[in-house]
XYZ file of C-alpha atoms in Angstrom:
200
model
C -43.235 -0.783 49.379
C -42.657 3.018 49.845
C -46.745 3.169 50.809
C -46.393 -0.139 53.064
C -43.178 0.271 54.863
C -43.290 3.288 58.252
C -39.530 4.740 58.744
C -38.464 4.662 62.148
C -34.953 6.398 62.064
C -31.589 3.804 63.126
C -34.150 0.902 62.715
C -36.094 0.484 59.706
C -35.170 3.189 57.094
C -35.884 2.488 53.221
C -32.811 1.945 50.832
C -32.334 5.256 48.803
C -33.859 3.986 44.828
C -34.025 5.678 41.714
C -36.281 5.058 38.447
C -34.696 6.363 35.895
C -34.454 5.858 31.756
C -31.132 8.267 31.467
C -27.737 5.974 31.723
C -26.236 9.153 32.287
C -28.378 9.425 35.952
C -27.598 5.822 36.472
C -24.554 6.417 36.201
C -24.507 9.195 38.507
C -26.498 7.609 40.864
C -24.001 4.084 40.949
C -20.693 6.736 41.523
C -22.756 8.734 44.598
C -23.481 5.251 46.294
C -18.917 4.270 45.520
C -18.364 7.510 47.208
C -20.865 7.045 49.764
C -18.893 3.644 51.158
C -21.417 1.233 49.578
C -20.297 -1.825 47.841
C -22.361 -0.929 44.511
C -26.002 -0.685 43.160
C -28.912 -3.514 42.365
C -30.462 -2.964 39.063
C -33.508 -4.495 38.727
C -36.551 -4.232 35.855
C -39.762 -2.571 37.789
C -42.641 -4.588 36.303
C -40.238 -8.055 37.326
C -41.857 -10.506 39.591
C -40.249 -10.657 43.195
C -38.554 -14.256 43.517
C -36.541 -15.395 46.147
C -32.880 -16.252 46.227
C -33.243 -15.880 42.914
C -32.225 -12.298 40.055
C -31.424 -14.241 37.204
C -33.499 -11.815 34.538
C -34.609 -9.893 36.631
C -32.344 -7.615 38.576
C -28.225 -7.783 38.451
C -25.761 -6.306 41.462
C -23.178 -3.835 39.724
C -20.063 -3.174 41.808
C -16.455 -2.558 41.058
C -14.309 -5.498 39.918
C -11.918 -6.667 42.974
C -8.597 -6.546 40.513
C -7.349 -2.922 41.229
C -4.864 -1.139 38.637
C -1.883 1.498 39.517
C -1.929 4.249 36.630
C 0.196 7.495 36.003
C -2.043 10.826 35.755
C -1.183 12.594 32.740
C -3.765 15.117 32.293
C -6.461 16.741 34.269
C -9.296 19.753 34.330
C -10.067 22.606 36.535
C -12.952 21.843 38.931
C -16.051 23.900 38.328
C -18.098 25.141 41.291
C -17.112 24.270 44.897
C -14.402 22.537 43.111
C -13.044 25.608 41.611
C -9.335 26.078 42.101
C -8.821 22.417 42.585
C -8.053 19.889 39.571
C -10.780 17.579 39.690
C -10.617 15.119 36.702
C -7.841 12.850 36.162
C -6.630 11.196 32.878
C -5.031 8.190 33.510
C -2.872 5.707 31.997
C -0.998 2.464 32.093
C 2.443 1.700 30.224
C 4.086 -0.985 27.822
C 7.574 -2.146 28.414
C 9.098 0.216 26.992
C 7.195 2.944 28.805
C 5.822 4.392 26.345
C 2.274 5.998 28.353
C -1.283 4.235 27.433
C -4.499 6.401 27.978
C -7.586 4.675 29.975
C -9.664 6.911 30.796
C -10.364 10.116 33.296
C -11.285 9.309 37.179
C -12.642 11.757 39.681
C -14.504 9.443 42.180
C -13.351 9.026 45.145
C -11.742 12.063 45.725
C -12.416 13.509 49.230
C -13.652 16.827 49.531
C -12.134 17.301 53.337
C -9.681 15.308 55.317
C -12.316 14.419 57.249
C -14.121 12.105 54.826
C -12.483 9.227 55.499
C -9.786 7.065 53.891
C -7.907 8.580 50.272
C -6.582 11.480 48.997
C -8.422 14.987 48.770
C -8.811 17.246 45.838
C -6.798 19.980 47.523
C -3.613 17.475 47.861
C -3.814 15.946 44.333
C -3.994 20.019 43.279
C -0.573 20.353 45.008
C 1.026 17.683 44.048
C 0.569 17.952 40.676
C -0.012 21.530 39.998
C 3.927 21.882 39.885
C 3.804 18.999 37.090
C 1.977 20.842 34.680
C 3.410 21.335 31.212
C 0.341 22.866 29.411
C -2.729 24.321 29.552
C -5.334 24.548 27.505
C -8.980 26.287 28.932
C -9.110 24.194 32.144
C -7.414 21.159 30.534
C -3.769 20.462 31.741
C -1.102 18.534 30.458
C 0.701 16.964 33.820
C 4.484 15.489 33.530
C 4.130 11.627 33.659
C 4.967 11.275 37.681
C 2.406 10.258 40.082
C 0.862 7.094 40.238
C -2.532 6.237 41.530
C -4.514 3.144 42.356
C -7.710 2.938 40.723
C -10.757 0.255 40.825
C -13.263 -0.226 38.111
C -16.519 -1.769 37.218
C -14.976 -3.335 34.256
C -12.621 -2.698 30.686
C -14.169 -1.714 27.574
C -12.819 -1.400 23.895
C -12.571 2.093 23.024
C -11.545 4.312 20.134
C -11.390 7.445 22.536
C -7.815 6.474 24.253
C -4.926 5.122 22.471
C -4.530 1.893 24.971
C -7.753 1.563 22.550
C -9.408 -0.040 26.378
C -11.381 2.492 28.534
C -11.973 1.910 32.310
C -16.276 2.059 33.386
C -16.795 3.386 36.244
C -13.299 4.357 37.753
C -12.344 4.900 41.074
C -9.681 6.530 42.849
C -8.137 4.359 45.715
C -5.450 6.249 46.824
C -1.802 8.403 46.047
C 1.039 5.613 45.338
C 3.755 7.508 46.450
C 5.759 4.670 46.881
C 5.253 3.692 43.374
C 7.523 4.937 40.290
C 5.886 5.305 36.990
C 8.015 2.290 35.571
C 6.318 -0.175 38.348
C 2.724 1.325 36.718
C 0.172 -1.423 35.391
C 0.858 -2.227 32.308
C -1.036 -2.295 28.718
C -0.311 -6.388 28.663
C -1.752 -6.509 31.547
C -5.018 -3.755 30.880
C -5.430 -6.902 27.944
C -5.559 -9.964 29.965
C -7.981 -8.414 32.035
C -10.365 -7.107 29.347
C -10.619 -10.926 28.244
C -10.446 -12.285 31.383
C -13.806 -10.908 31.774
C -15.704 -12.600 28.871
């Protein structure tokens, strides 16, 4: 298709593609397309016949789930790079009744660089609103006092051993700063469980 198809810039321009074997680059390459605007990635197996209206075993859309959550940051790392100076991975977390705090996972998709970017919050204002919440530090991890909430999409929940909501978000994505929202209003661990088997 590459060899077959002339470019003719703002009217027929091939879709940027990646053949890979590393999840890790898939990975990458899925977050660059959330923070590009794009509703998500196809994934599709190279030596698959082309049939159409039809990608059942062949190629699957991956996007983020529509069901957004509202979690409390309460931990994040020094940005490395043109990121230096600016916290630029988030640990979030949900809460039980009680409100007792539920690890989830770490988010630092989009994040804007510059105001200009668009809608959501920048690195620089996340820095400075939580830089006065930190409580420890630890090489360039922080500990950040339980305050701000954030809303966050996802591609989907997973079981996981590394967080003790024992659930890890794939894919996360920052929304944007709920300012308006205290950390006893957060999404809750009940909830972080329907979800999970709402999905199978």
């Amino acid at each position: 298709l590459v060899k077959a198809v002339k470019e003719e810039p703002y009217k027929v321009v091939l879709a940027k593609q990646l053949i890979t074997e590393s999840v890790e680059e898939a990975e990458k390459f899925y977050s660059e397309s959330l923070d590009a605007g794009e509703e998500g990635i196809m994934v599709k197996k190279l030596d698959a016949p082309y049939k159409p209206g039809s990608r059942v075993g062949y190629g699957v859309k991956v996007k983020p789930v529509m069901e957004t959550l509202d979690l409390v940051i309460i931990g994040a790392e020094w940005g490395k790079g043109k990121r230096k100076g600016w916290l630029s991975s988030f640990e979030i977390a949900c809460v039980d009744e009680e409100g007792n705090l539920y690890g989830i996972g770490k988010v630092g998709t989009g994040i804007k660089e510059l105001e200009t970017e668009g809608v959501g919050a920048t690195f620089d204002q996340l820095t400075k609103l939580l830089k006065p919440l930190i409580t420890a530090e630890k090489g360039t991890k922080v500990v950040i006092k339980p305050t701000l909430v954030v809303e966050v999409n996802y591609e989907e929940i997973q079981k996981s051993p590394t967080y003790n909501s024992g659930y890890a978000l794939r894919f996360p994505r920052m929304i944007q700063i709920r300012e308006d929202k205290p950390i006893n209003e957060a999404s809750t661990l009940e909830l972080v469980k329907e979800l999970y088997h709402s999905q199978r």
